[in-house]
Amino acid sequence: MGAGKAVYVTGAPASGKSSTMALLKQQVADLDVWEYGARLTSYLQKQGRSIGSQEDLRSLSAKVALPSDITALDDELLEWTKTRRLHGHVAIDSHPVTKEQYGFRVTAFSAERFKKLGPDEIWLFYVSPEVTLERIATASGGRPAITIEEARIHSAAQASVACTFAIAVGCPVYMFDTDVPQEELVGILASRLNSESQA
């Protein structure tokens, strides 16, 4: 088959990226997903860092993952995307805005590097700050406790990065409220992957 779509998927923590993409992968046979958190955890472990799981990465973040680590992993991502999309669709699950002890940090692609990634679409997942807090309280997965205002800032900053990337490469951003039945959302996303239009 020809080259598949490349989709950059982003959103603040607890917006449902990883669980939704796992279900989408089950429904779309020719979809490969790069789950950035899991890949970064593995990369840091290979570098000998004191990190046992992705939960550790979420709680420690900047204490273990340096900007140079992000750049090195991005190099691997660019090559992976180039190779994998020859055989089907690819989705990159990532959130460059991270919550840190001092506030927030943004470790995003440069515009030039994002152009090399060449996404056809950007998908932004979001929920209300109230739902974010509820999800983190129910299953933190190593995510730090945050306030309503921090949840609002995090989501807005993530949306800002997504729109900036879109302007840089000239691709559309689709924003999905994930506070809906997950099977309904997965159906919408599967249709987007198989659509030739930019509607």
PDB file of C-alpha atoms in Angstrom:
ATOM      1  CA  MET A   1       0.000   0.000   0.000  1.00  0.00           C
ATOM      2  CA  GLY A   2       1.010   3.658  -0.253  1.00  0.00           C
ATOM      3  CA  ALA A   3       2.155   5.802   2.615  1.00  0.00           C
ATOM      4  CA  GLY A   4      -0.271   5.939   5.501  1.00  0.00           C
ATOM      5  CA  LYS A   5      -1.287   8.971   7.499  1.00  0.00           C
ATOM      6  CA  ALA A   6       0.951  10.345  10.230  1.00  0.00           C
ATOM      7  CA  VAL A   7      -0.982  11.817  13.132  1.00  0.00           C
ATOM      8  CA  TYR A   8       0.500  13.722  16.067  1.00  0.00           C
ATOM      9  CA  VAL A   9      -1.701  13.095  19.111  1.00  0.00           C
ATOM     10  CA  THR A  10      -1.375  15.360  22.119  1.00  0.00           C
ATOM     11  CA  GLY A  11      -3.190  16.640  25.185  1.00  0.00           C
ATOM     12  CA  ALA A  12      -2.631  17.202  28.872  1.00  0.00           C
ATOM     13  CA  PRO A  13      -2.229  14.245  31.259  1.00  0.00           C
ATOM     14  CA  ALA A  14      -5.475  12.363  32.005  1.00  0.00           C
ATOM     15  CA  SER A  15      -7.004  13.478  28.697  1.00  0.00           C
ATOM     16  CA  GLY A  16      -7.174   9.815  27.662  1.00  0.00           C
ATOM     17  CA  LYS A  17      -4.481   9.684  24.984  1.00  0.00           C
ATOM     18  CA  SER A  18      -2.844   6.362  25.777  1.00  0.00           C
ATOM     19  CA  SER A  19      -5.988   4.371  26.548  1.00  0.00           C
ATOM     20  CA  THR A  20      -7.823   5.754  23.519  1.00  0.00           C
ATOM     21  CA  MET A  21      -4.916   5.079  21.174  1.00  0.00           C
ATOM     22  CA  ALA A  22      -4.589   1.518  22.492  1.00  0.00           C
ATOM     23  CA  LEU A  23      -8.247   0.889  21.603  1.00  0.00           C
ATOM     24  CA  LEU A  24      -7.837   2.580  18.228  1.00  0.00           C
ATOM     25  CA  LYS A  25      -4.873   0.329  17.450  1.00  0.00           C
ATOM     26  CA  GLN A  26      -7.100  -2.700  18.117  1.00  0.00           C
ATOM     27  CA  GLN A  27      -9.673  -1.382  15.637  1.00  0.00           C
ATOM     28  CA  VAL A  28      -7.284  -0.198  12.894  1.00  0.00           C
ATOM     29  CA  ALA A  29      -5.027  -3.095  11.919  1.00  0.00           C
ATOM     30  CA  ASP A  30      -2.447  -1.063  10.003  1.00  0.00           C
ATOM     31  CA  LEU A  31      -1.906   1.525  12.762  1.00  0.00           C
ATOM     32  CA  ASP A  32       1.382   1.777  14.662  1.00  0.00           C
ATOM     33  CA  VAL A  33       1.501   3.933  17.790  1.00  0.00           C
ATOM     34  CA  TRP A  34       4.597   5.577  19.277  1.00  0.00           C
ATOM     35  CA  GLU A  35       3.731   6.080  22.949  1.00  0.00           C
ATOM     36  CA  TYR A  36       6.236   8.748  23.927  1.00  0.00           C
ATOM     37  CA  GLY A  37       6.106   8.221  27.684  1.00  0.00           C
ATOM     38  CA  ALA A  38       6.812   4.504  27.397  1.00  0.00           C
ATOM     39  CA  ARG A  39       9.589   5.092  24.849  1.00  0.00           C
ATOM     40  CA  LEU A  40      11.215   7.769  27.015  1.00  0.00           C
ATOM     41  CA  THR A  41      11.047   5.524  30.070  1.00  0.00           C
ATOM     42  CA  SER A  42      12.798   2.729  28.154  1.00  0.00           C
ATOM     43  CA  TYR A  43      15.398   5.162  26.764  1.00  0.00           C
ATOM     44  CA  LEU A  44      16.238   6.533  30.219  1.00  0.00           C
ATOM     45  CA  GLN A  45      16.533   3.032  31.653  1.00  0.00           C
ATOM     46  CA  LYS A  46      19.034   2.144  28.925  1.00  0.00           C
ATOM     47  CA  GLN A  47      20.988   5.284  29.887  1.00  0.00           C
ATOM     48  CA  GLY A  48      21.244   3.952  33.432  1.00  0.00           C
ATOM     49  CA  ARG A  49      18.897   6.498  35.042  1.00  0.00           C
ATOM     50  CA  SER A  50      17.152   5.695  38.300  1.00  0.00           C
ATOM     51  CA  ILE A  51      13.714   5.107  36.859  1.00  0.00           C
ATOM     52  CA  GLY A  52      11.713   1.933  37.229  1.00  0.00           C
ATOM     53  CA  SER A  53       8.481   2.677  35.387  1.00  0.00           C
ATOM     54  CA  GLN A  54       6.474   5.238  33.462  1.00  0.00           C
ATOM     55  CA  GLU A  55       4.861   6.211  36.760  1.00  0.00           C
ATOM     56  CA  ASP A  56       8.323   7.229  37.981  1.00  0.00           C
ATOM     57  CA  LEU A  57       8.765   9.336  34.868  1.00  0.00           C
ATOM     58  CA  ARG A  58       5.454  11.095  35.481  1.00  0.00           C
ATOM     59  CA  SER A  59       6.323  11.903  39.078  1.00  0.00           C
ATOM     60  CA  LEU A  60      10.002  12.820  38.556  1.00  0.00           C
ATOM     61  CA  SER A  61       9.878  14.294  35.032  1.00  0.00           C
ATOM     62  CA  ALA A  62      12.567  16.998  34.723  1.00  0.00           C
ATOM     63  CA  LYS A  63      14.592  15.408  37.517  1.00  0.00           C
ATOM     64  CA  VAL A  64      15.385  12.435  35.256  1.00  0.00           C
ATOM     65  CA  ALA A  65      14.527  13.509  31.673  1.00  0.00           C
ATOM     66  CA  LEU A  66      16.820  16.231  30.333  1.00  0.00           C
ATOM     67  CA  PRO A  67      16.131  18.278  27.173  1.00  0.00           C
ATOM     68  CA  SER A  68      19.070  16.442  25.548  1.00  0.00           C
ATOM     69  CA  ASP A  69      17.287  13.130  26.225  1.00  0.00           C
ATOM     70  CA  ILE A  70      14.162  14.442  24.503  1.00  0.00           C
ATOM     71  CA  THR A  71      16.208  15.529  21.469  1.00  0.00           C
ATOM     72  CA  ALA A  72      17.913  12.140  21.191  1.00  0.00           C
ATOM     73  CA  LEU A  73      14.600  10.296  21.418  1.00  0.00           C
ATOM     74  CA  ASP A  74      13.068  12.648  18.857  1.00  0.00           C
ATOM     75  CA  ASP A  75      15.782  11.544  16.416  1.00  0.00           C
ATOM     76  CA  GLU A  76      14.642   7.944  16.905  1.00  0.00           C
ATOM     77  CA  LEU A  77      11.017   9.018  16.455  1.00  0.00           C
ATOM     78  CA  LEU A  78      11.730  10.734  13.135  1.00  0.00           C
ATOM     79  CA  GLU A  79      13.361   7.597  11.744  1.00  0.00           C
ATOM     80  CA  TRP A  80      10.618   5.341  13.127  1.00  0.00           C
ATOM     81  CA  THR A  81       7.897   7.486  11.567  1.00  0.00           C
ATOM     82  CA  LYS A  82       9.610   7.603   8.182  1.00  0.00           C
ATOM     83  CA  THR A  83       9.939   3.798   8.097  1.00  0.00           C
ATOM     84  CA  ARG A  84       6.617   2.754   9.621  1.00  0.00           C
ATOM     85  CA  ARG A  85       4.338   4.986   7.575  1.00  0.00           C
ATOM     86  CA  LEU A  86       5.472   3.166   4.429  1.00  0.00           C
ATOM     87  CA  HIS A  87       3.401   0.235   5.695  1.00  0.00           C
ATOM     88  CA  GLY A  88       0.393   1.948   7.279  1.00  0.00           C
ATOM     89  CA  HIS A  89      -0.802   4.712   9.537  1.00  0.00           C
ATOM     90  CA  VAL A  90       1.309   6.022  12.415  1.00  0.00           C
ATOM     91  CA  ALA A  91       0.291   7.975  15.493  1.00  0.00           C
ATOM     92  CA  ILE A  92       2.656   9.743  17.861  1.00  0.00           C
ATOM     93  CA  ASP A  93       1.209   9.997  21.373  1.00  0.00           C
ATOM     94  CA  SER A  94       3.058  12.810  23.124  1.00  0.00           C
ATOM     95  CA  HIS A  95       2.634  15.768  25.466  1.00  0.00           C
ATOM     96  CA  PRO A  96       5.586  18.188  25.440  1.00  0.00           C
ATOM     97  CA  VAL A  97       4.114  20.256  28.294  1.00  0.00           C
ATOM     98  CA  THR A  98       4.952  18.619  31.622  1.00  0.00           C
ATOM     99  CA  LYS A  99       4.003  19.504  35.186  1.00  0.00           C
ATOM    100  CA  GLU A 100       7.073  20.168  37.301  1.00  0.00           C
ATOM    101  CA  GLN A 101       7.664  21.027  40.937  1.00  0.00           C
ATOM    102  CA  TYR A 102       8.239  24.672  39.984  1.00  0.00           C
ATOM    103  CA  GLY A 103       5.319  24.926  37.532  1.00  0.00           C
ATOM    104  CA  PHE A 104       5.485  23.652  33.925  1.00  0.00           C
ATOM    105  CA  ARG A 105       8.086  22.817  31.291  1.00  0.00           C
ATOM    106  CA  VAL A 106       7.723  22.683  27.493  1.00  0.00           C
ATOM    107  CA  THR A 107      10.201  20.474  25.594  1.00  0.00           C
ATOM    108  CA  ALA A 108       8.744  20.543  22.098  1.00  0.00           C
ATOM    109  CA  PHE A 109      10.064  19.878  18.611  1.00  0.00           C
ATOM    110  CA  SER A 110      11.558  22.863  16.830  1.00  0.00           C
ATOM    111  CA  ALA A 111       9.492  23.970  13.826  1.00  0.00           C
ATOM    112  CA  GLU A 112      12.188  22.595  11.518  1.00  0.00           C
ATOM    113  CA  ARG A 113      12.204  19.171  13.170  1.00  0.00           C
ATOM    114  CA  PHE A 114       8.417  19.024  13.275  1.00  0.00           C
ATOM    115  CA  LYS A 115       8.350  19.622   9.529  1.00  0.00           C
ATOM    116  CA  LYS A 116      10.560  16.544   9.152  1.00  0.00           C
ATOM    117  CA  LEU A 117       7.998  14.551  11.117  1.00  0.00           C
ATOM    118  CA  GLY A 118       5.482  15.627   8.461  1.00  0.00           C
ATOM    119  CA  PRO A 119       2.150  14.942  10.177  1.00  0.00           C
ATOM    120  CA  ASP A 120      -1.007  14.980   8.083  1.00  0.00           C
ATOM    121  CA  GLU A 121      -3.106  15.894  11.092  1.00  0.00           C
ATOM    122  CA  ILE A 122      -2.753  16.900  14.733  1.00  0.00           C
ATOM    123  CA  TRP A 123      -5.270  15.547  17.236  1.00  0.00           C
ATOM    124  CA  LEU A 124      -5.665  17.350  20.542  1.00  0.00           C
ATOM    125  CA  PHE A 125      -7.509  15.532  23.335  1.00  0.00           C
ATOM    126  CA  TYR A 126      -9.002  17.596  26.150  1.00  0.00           C
ATOM    127  CA  VAL A 127     -11.444  17.509  29.034  1.00  0.00           C
ATOM    128  CA  SER A 128     -12.607  20.100  31.533  1.00  0.00           C
ATOM    129  CA  PRO A 129     -10.305  20.860  34.492  1.00  0.00           C
ATOM    130  CA  GLU A 130     -12.868  19.253  36.798  1.00  0.00           C
ATOM    131  CA  VAL A 131     -12.775  15.974  34.866  1.00  0.00           C
ATOM    132  CA  THR A 132      -8.963  16.084  34.804  1.00  0.00           C
ATOM    133  CA  LEU A 133      -8.818  16.319  38.607  1.00  0.00           C
ATOM    134  CA  GLU A 134     -11.385  13.564  38.971  1.00  0.00           C
ATOM    135  CA  ARG A 135      -9.433  11.226  36.684  1.00  0.00           C
ATOM    136  CA  ILE A 136      -6.116  11.900  38.445  1.00  0.00           C
ATOM    137  CA  ALA A 137      -7.726  11.354  41.852  1.00  0.00           C
ATOM    138  CA  THR A 138      -9.222   8.056  40.671  1.00  0.00           C
ATOM    139  CA  ALA A 139      -6.064   6.690  38.995  1.00  0.00           C
ATOM    140  CA  SER A 140      -3.023   8.968  39.249  1.00  0.00           C
ATOM    141  CA  GLY A 141      -0.571   6.632  37.484  1.00  0.00           C
ATOM    142  CA  GLY A 142       2.238   8.673  39.018  1.00  0.00           C
ATOM    143  CA  ARG A 143       0.760  12.000  37.946  1.00  0.00           C
ATOM    144  CA  PRO A 144       1.147  14.731  40.575  1.00  0.00           C
ATOM    145  CA  ALA A 145      -1.899  16.203  42.252  1.00  0.00           C
ATOM    146  CA  ILE A 146      -2.829  19.527  40.666  1.00  0.00           C
ATOM    147  CA  THR A 147      -5.251  22.388  41.179  1.00  0.00           C
ATOM    148  CA  ILE A 148      -8.119  23.440  38.913  1.00  0.00           C
ATOM    149  CA  GLU A 149      -6.053  26.389  37.683  1.00  0.00           C
ATOM    150  CA  GLU A 150      -3.019  24.173  36.952  1.00  0.00           C
ATOM    151  CA  ALA A 151      -5.240  21.777  34.988  1.00  0.00           C
ATOM    152  CA  ARG A 152      -6.602  24.710  32.992  1.00  0.00           C
ATOM    153  CA  ILE A 153      -3.115  26.115  32.286  1.00  0.00           C
ATOM    154  CA  HIS A 154      -1.781  22.680  31.294  1.00  0.00           C
ATOM    155  CA  SER A 155      -4.578  22.027  28.816  1.00  0.00           C
ATOM    156  CA  ALA A 156      -4.347  25.525  27.322  1.00  0.00           C
ATOM    157  CA  ALA A 157      -0.554  25.308  26.977  1.00  0.00           C
ATOM    158  CA  GLN A 158      -0.855  21.937  25.254  1.00  0.00           C
ATOM    159  CA  ALA A 159      -3.413  23.385  22.821  1.00  0.00           C
ATOM    160  CA  SER A 160      -1.097  26.312  22.138  1.00  0.00           C
ATOM    161  CA  VAL A 161       1.757  23.954  21.238  1.00  0.00           C
ATOM    162  CA  ALA A 162      -0.538  21.945  18.936  1.00  0.00           C
ATOM    163  CA  CYS A 163      -1.717  25.067  17.094  1.00  0.00           C
ATOM    164  CA  THR A 164       1.833  26.401  16.793  1.00  0.00           C
ATOM    165  CA  PHE A 165       2.956  23.103  15.260  1.00  0.00           C
ATOM    166  CA  ALA A 166       0.015  23.191  12.851  1.00  0.00           C
ATOM    167  CA  ILE A 167       0.880  26.690  11.692  1.00  0.00           C
ATOM    168  CA  ALA A 168       4.519  25.652  11.198  1.00  0.00           C
ATOM    169  CA  VAL A 169       3.704  22.689   8.939  1.00  0.00           C
ATOM    170  CA  GLY A 170       0.359  23.735   7.456  1.00  0.00           C
ATOM    171  CA  CYS A 171      -1.748  20.848   8.704  1.00  0.00           C
ATOM    172  CA  PRO A 172      -5.111  20.937  10.494  1.00  0.00           C
ATOM    173  CA  VAL A 173      -5.705  20.447  14.228  1.00  0.00           C
ATOM    174  CA  TYR A 174      -8.733  18.443  15.331  1.00  0.00           C
ATOM    175  CA  MET A 175      -9.720  18.942  18.985  1.00  0.00           C
ATOM    176  CA  PHE A 176     -11.644  16.112  20.645  1.00  0.00           C
ATOM    177  CA  ASP A 177     -13.463  16.324  23.964  1.00  0.00           C
ATOM    178  CA  THR A 178     -12.688  12.916  25.478  1.00  0.00           C
ATOM    179  CA  ASP A 179     -15.391  13.146  28.144  1.00  0.00           C
ATOM    180  CA  VAL A 180     -17.596  10.972  25.937  1.00  0.00           C
ATOM    181  CA  PRO A 181     -18.034   7.184  25.632  1.00  0.00           C
ATOM    182  CA  GLN A 182     -14.616   5.950  24.553  1.00  0.00           C
ATOM    183  CA  GLU A 183     -15.962   3.587  21.893  1.00  0.00           C
ATOM    184  CA  GLU A 184     -17.738   6.549  20.281  1.00  0.00           C
ATOM    185  CA  LEU A 185     -14.518   8.562  20.188  1.00  0.00           C
ATOM    186  CA  VAL A 186     -12.525   5.621  18.800  1.00  0.00           C
ATOM    187  CA  GLY A 187     -15.053   5.264  15.975  1.00  0.00           C
ATOM    188  CA  ILE A 188     -14.643   8.926  15.055  1.00  0.00           C
ATOM    189  CA  LEU A 189     -10.853   8.632  15.070  1.00  0.00           C
ATOM    190  CA  ALA A 190     -10.898   5.478  12.947  1.00  0.00           C
ATOM    191  CA  SER A 191     -13.005   7.316  10.374  1.00  0.00           C
ATOM    192  CA  ARG A 192     -10.509  10.176  10.337  1.00  0.00           C
ATOM    193  CA  LEU A 193      -7.629   7.797   9.636  1.00  0.00           C
ATOM    194  CA  ASN A 194      -9.460   6.304   6.694  1.00  0.00           C
ATOM    195  CA  SER A 195     -10.639   9.646   5.322  1.00  0.00           C
ATOM    196  CA  GLU A 196      -8.865  11.254   2.404  1.00  0.00           C
ATOM    197  CA  SER A 197     -10.482  14.640   3.061  1.00  0.00           C
ATOM    198  CA  GLN A 198      -9.366  17.359   5.431  1.00  0.00           C
ATOM    199  CA  ALA A 199     -12.953  18.057   6.566  1.00  0.00           C
TER     200      ALA A 199
END
